Amino acid sequence: MKTLWTNARLATLDPALPGLGALESGAIAVEEGRIRWVGPVGEVPAAFSGAERIDLEGRWVTPGLIDCHTHLVHGGDRAREFEMRLEGATYEEIARAGGGILSTVTATRTANHDQLVTGALKRLDTLMAEGMTSVEIKSGYGLTVESEIAMLRAARALEGERQISVSTSCLAAHAIPPEFAHDRPGYIRLITEEMLPRMKAEGLADAVDGFCEGIALHPHEIEQVFKAAKALGLPVKLHADQLSDLGGAALTARFGGLSADHLECTNEEGAAAMARAGTVAVLLPGAYYMLRETRLPPIEAFRKHGTHMALATDNNPGTSPLTSLLLTMNMGATLFRMRVSECIAGVTREAARALGRLNETGTLEPGKWADFAIWDIERPAEIVYRLGFNPLFKRVWHGNK
Ligand code: DI6
Ligand code: FE
């Protein structure tokens, strides 16, 4: 089955081209779910002259949007904690008093598979309605072998429910569960000796993540988890330097990590180490906004050193109950002063890079999956500048119309 999407304005995000890699009056030739050719309308290869033609009437096409950092699968919500923060409590105070992540752990442990899937589908559908074609989903609210595995099984199951690509990350190193409060090394051993080998054997985790923070796991503990992940051949990534600078960015770079995420407190050395290692900076303005942070991630240092920057929702019930990549881009621009081209690249090409999937998706280039979003807009800046308006015309996943 051959399809030609024609009369489009393309933001290809081809890294060999400047800015958005824009092509006015372009066409995309698709066969068996893959992009075979991208170019000017007048130069369509003869092999596609008889293909089914879809006239996009000058609409803009971007790669399908990618959310490279979410906690979509979880039980319960934390609206009450939100109210407590409005009354003056801080996120760290709530966490130290046994709320925060641990309250979502309780709700997640008691949810069964269908409840986890049904809850996640509501959030997934909202993200997909804005043109998302790939999503990363973490565990990290189970913190027992069985419950962490259940979260990742629910994440994998979403691929059977919707036309979407799911990447999974084991985030068992998210918090120390109450039963190990007095035996932190014991919990680290549970992760490294039981959880990771089982997830590897069952193909449940595409990567291994951690939350490196005073209120979560400490750098030497993260290092042990990373060593075990690398020994199993699993790539690593980290929630790094969000509330304090514990050197998480440099630690992730040392392990050749896919990404270090948050980074509000990262110093220039960390930014440079990430650039050298090819570790993507995943910026999460939703959490910054919800926690009313004032310290900005070092965007200028990332630019100076050539650190790749992605943007993601960090959808989670505590610090970022955000289900919009369009709003995330707007926050990237308004709160973090990122340029329009950086914001759009951040939820397409750079997000694919952060997932280690840039050879499969994230740009409009031959050989990749035909994952794209078609927009009713006059210029690309429109998908960044509006607040709460969705100009999506159509979402295409693996060439499906
Ligand atoms: N992502 C996380 O995993 C932590 N913070 C963040 O931005 C904790 C989220 C939570 O409070 O549940
Ligand atoms: Fe997160």
Short mmCIF file of C-alpha atoms in Angstrom, two decimals, residues 94-261:
data_model
loop_
_atom_site.label_atom_id
_atom_site.label_comp_id
_atom_site.label_asym_id
_atom_site.label_seq_id
_atom_site.Cartn_x
_atom_site.Cartn_y
_atom_site.Cartn_z
CA ILE A 94 4.99 16.72 52.42
CA ALA A 95 7.39 14.03 51.16
CA ARG A 96 9.28 13.86 54.46
CA ALA A 97 5.97 13.51 56.34
CA GLY A 98 5.20 10.32 54.37
CA GLY A 99 3.01 11.92 51.69
CA GLY A 100 4.19 12.69 48.19
CA ILE A 101 5.48 9.76 46.16
CA LEU A 102 4.63 7.28 48.93
CA SER A 103 0.93 8.18 48.87
CA THR A 104 0.85 7.34 45.15
CA VAL A 105 2.74 4.12 45.95
CA THR A 106 -0.10 3.06 48.25
CA ALA A 107 -2.71 3.83 45.59
CA THR A 108 -0.72 2.07 42.86
CA ARG A 109 -0.04 -1.09 44.85
CA THR A 110 -3.75 -1.63 45.42
CA ALA A 111 -4.77 -1.06 41.78
CA ASN A 112 -5.12 -4.12 39.52
CA HIS A 113 -3.97 -4.37 35.91
CA ASP A 114 -7.25 -3.18 34.39
CA GLN A 115 -7.44 -0.21 36.74
CA LEU A 116 -3.88 0.81 35.91
CA VAL A 117 -4.55 0.52 32.17
CA THR A 118 -7.91 2.32 32.31
CA GLY A 119 -6.49 5.19 34.36
CA ALA A 120 -3.52 5.61 32.01
CA LEU A 121 -5.72 5.50 28.89
CA LYS A 122 -7.52 8.71 29.89
CA ARG A 123 -4.25 10.58 30.08
CA LEU A 124 -2.87 8.86 26.99
CA ASP A 125 -5.92 9.82 24.92
CA THR A 126 -5.58 13.45 25.95
CA LEU A 127 -1.93 13.51 24.85
CA MET A 128 -2.69 11.68 21.59
CA ALA A 129 -5.42 14.21 20.73
CA GLU A 130 -2.58 16.73 20.30
CA GLY A 131 -0.66 14.61 17.80
CA MET A 132 1.50 12.46 20.07
CA THR A 133 2.73 9.26 18.42
CA SER A 134 5.32 7.97 20.95
CA VAL A 135 5.40 8.08 24.73
CA GLU A 136 7.78 7.01 27.45
CA ILE A 137 6.24 5.58 30.63
CA LYS A 138 8.02 4.86 33.90
CA SER A 139 7.35 2.52 36.79
CA GLY A 140 8.36 3.83 40.22
CA TYR A 141 5.12 3.87 42.21
CA GLY A 142 5.17 0.14 43.02
CA LEU A 143 8.56 -0.30 44.72
CA THR A 144 8.08 -4.07 45.15
CA VAL A 145 9.17 -6.60 42.54
CA GLU A 146 5.60 -7.53 41.64
CA SER A 147 4.17 -4.04 41.73
CA GLU A 148 6.97 -2.52 39.61
CA ILE A 149 6.48 -5.32 37.08
CA ALA A 150 2.72 -4.72 37.12
CA MET A 151 3.25 -1.05 36.25
CA LEU A 152 5.46 -1.88 33.28
CA ARG A 153 3.05 -4.60 32.08
CA ALA A 154 0.27 -1.99 32.15
CA ALA A 155 2.49 0.42 30.18
CA ARG A 156 3.25 -2.24 27.56
CA ALA A 157 -0.45 -3.17 27.35
CA LEU A 158 -1.31 0.36 26.15
CA GLU A 159 0.29 -0.48 22.77
CA GLY A 160 -2.45 -3.09 22.32
CA GLU A 161 -5.17 -0.55 23.15
CA ARG A 162 -4.13 2.38 20.96
CA GLN A 163 -2.04 3.20 17.87
CA ILE A 164 0.96 4.43 19.84
CA SER A 165 4.62 3.52 20.45
CA VAL A 166 5.48 3.04 24.13
CA SER A 167 9.01 3.08 25.59
CA THR A 168 9.28 1.87 29.19
CA SER A 169 11.68 2.79 31.98
CA CYS A 170 12.16 0.99 35.28
CA LEU A 171 12.08 3.68 37.98
CA ALA A 172 12.28 1.40 41.00
CA ALA A 173 14.97 3.84 42.23
CA HIS A 174 12.27 6.51 42.73
CA ALA A 175 11.99 6.37 46.53
CA ILE A 176 12.86 4.08 49.42
CA PRO A 177 9.66 2.18 50.28
CA PRO A 178 8.51 2.27 53.94
CA GLU A 179 9.38 -1.40 54.54
CA PHE A 180 13.04 -0.58 53.75
CA ALA A 181 13.16 2.75 55.62
CA HIS A 182 15.78 1.32 57.96
CA ASP A 183 17.56 -0.82 55.37
CA ARG A 184 18.35 1.35 52.35
CA PRO A 185 21.11 -1.00 51.09
CA GLY A 186 18.59 -3.84 51.21
CA TYR A 187 16.28 -1.97 48.83
CA ILE A 188 19.14 -1.19 46.45
CA ARG A 189 20.00 -4.92 46.42
CA LEU A 190 16.36 -5.75 45.68
CA ILE A 191 16.56 -3.47 42.62
CA THR A 192 19.93 -4.64 41.36
CA GLU A 193 19.65 -8.35 42.15
CA GLU A 194 15.96 -9.07 41.57
CA MET A 195 13.99 -6.34 39.80
CA LEU A 196 16.37 -5.42 36.99
CA PRO A 197 17.30 -9.01 36.03
CA ARG A 198 13.61 -9.98 35.91
CA MET A 199 12.61 -6.94 33.88
CA LYS A 200 15.47 -7.64 31.50
CA ALA A 201 14.48 -11.30 31.16
CA GLU A 202 10.84 -10.40 30.51
CA GLY A 203 11.69 -7.54 28.15
CA LEU A 204 9.71 -5.11 30.29
CA ALA A 205 12.18 -2.23 30.59
CA ASP A 206 13.77 -0.34 27.71
CA ALA A 207 15.81 1.79 30.12
CA VAL A 208 16.56 2.29 33.83
CA ASP A 209 15.79 5.59 35.56
CA GLY A 210 16.29 6.98 39.06
CA PHE A 211 15.31 9.97 41.21
CA CYS A 212 18.55 11.43 42.60
CA GLU A 213 17.64 13.85 45.37
CA GLY A 214 18.03 14.41 49.12
CA ILE A 215 14.43 13.21 49.60
CA ALA A 216 14.86 10.27 47.23
CA LEU A 217 17.93 8.18 46.32
CA HIS A 218 21.44 9.44 46.89
CA PRO A 219 24.18 9.56 44.24
CA HIS A 220 26.09 6.50 45.54
CA GLU A 221 22.84 4.50 45.50
CA ILE A 222 21.99 5.63 41.97
CA GLU A 223 25.50 4.63 40.92
CA GLN A 224 24.90 1.06 42.09
CA VAL A 225 21.62 0.90 40.17
CA PHE A 226 23.33 2.28 37.05
CA LYS A 227 26.15 -0.28 37.31
CA ALA A 228 23.63 -3.12 37.48
CA ALA A 229 21.69 -1.68 34.53
CA LYS A 230 24.81 -1.38 32.39
CA ALA A 231 25.85 -4.94 33.28
CA LEU A 232 22.49 -6.09 31.89
CA GLY A 233 22.92 -3.95 28.76
CA LEU A 234 20.14 -1.52 29.71
CA PRO A 235 20.61 2.23 29.04
CA VAL A 236 20.21 4.65 31.93
CA LYS A 237 18.65 8.06 32.53
CA LEU A 238 18.07 10.15 35.66
CA HIS A 239 15.81 12.66 37.43
CA ALA A 240 18.75 14.92 38.16
CA ASP A 241 19.43 18.18 39.97
CA GLN A 242 15.76 19.19 40.29
CA LEU A 243 15.69 20.52 43.86
CA SER A 244 19.41 20.50 44.65
CA ASP A 245 22.71 20.00 42.80
CA LEU A 246 23.92 16.53 43.74
CA GLY A 247 25.93 16.20 40.53
CA GLY A 248 23.25 14.08 38.88
CA ALA A 249 23.89 15.44 35.37
CA ALA A 250 27.59 14.55 35.46
CA LEU A 251 26.82 11.16 37.04
CA THR A 252 24.43 10.34 34.19
CA ALA A 253 26.97 11.48 31.60
CA ARG A 254 29.62 9.24 33.18
CA PHE A 255 27.36 6.25 32.47
CA GLY A 256 26.70 7.43 28.90
CA GLY A 257 23.06 8.01 29.86
CA LEU A 258 20.32 8.63 27.30
CA SER A 259 19.09 11.68 29.19
CA ALA A 260 19.27 13.64 32.41
CA ASP A 261 15.95 15.26 33.25
#
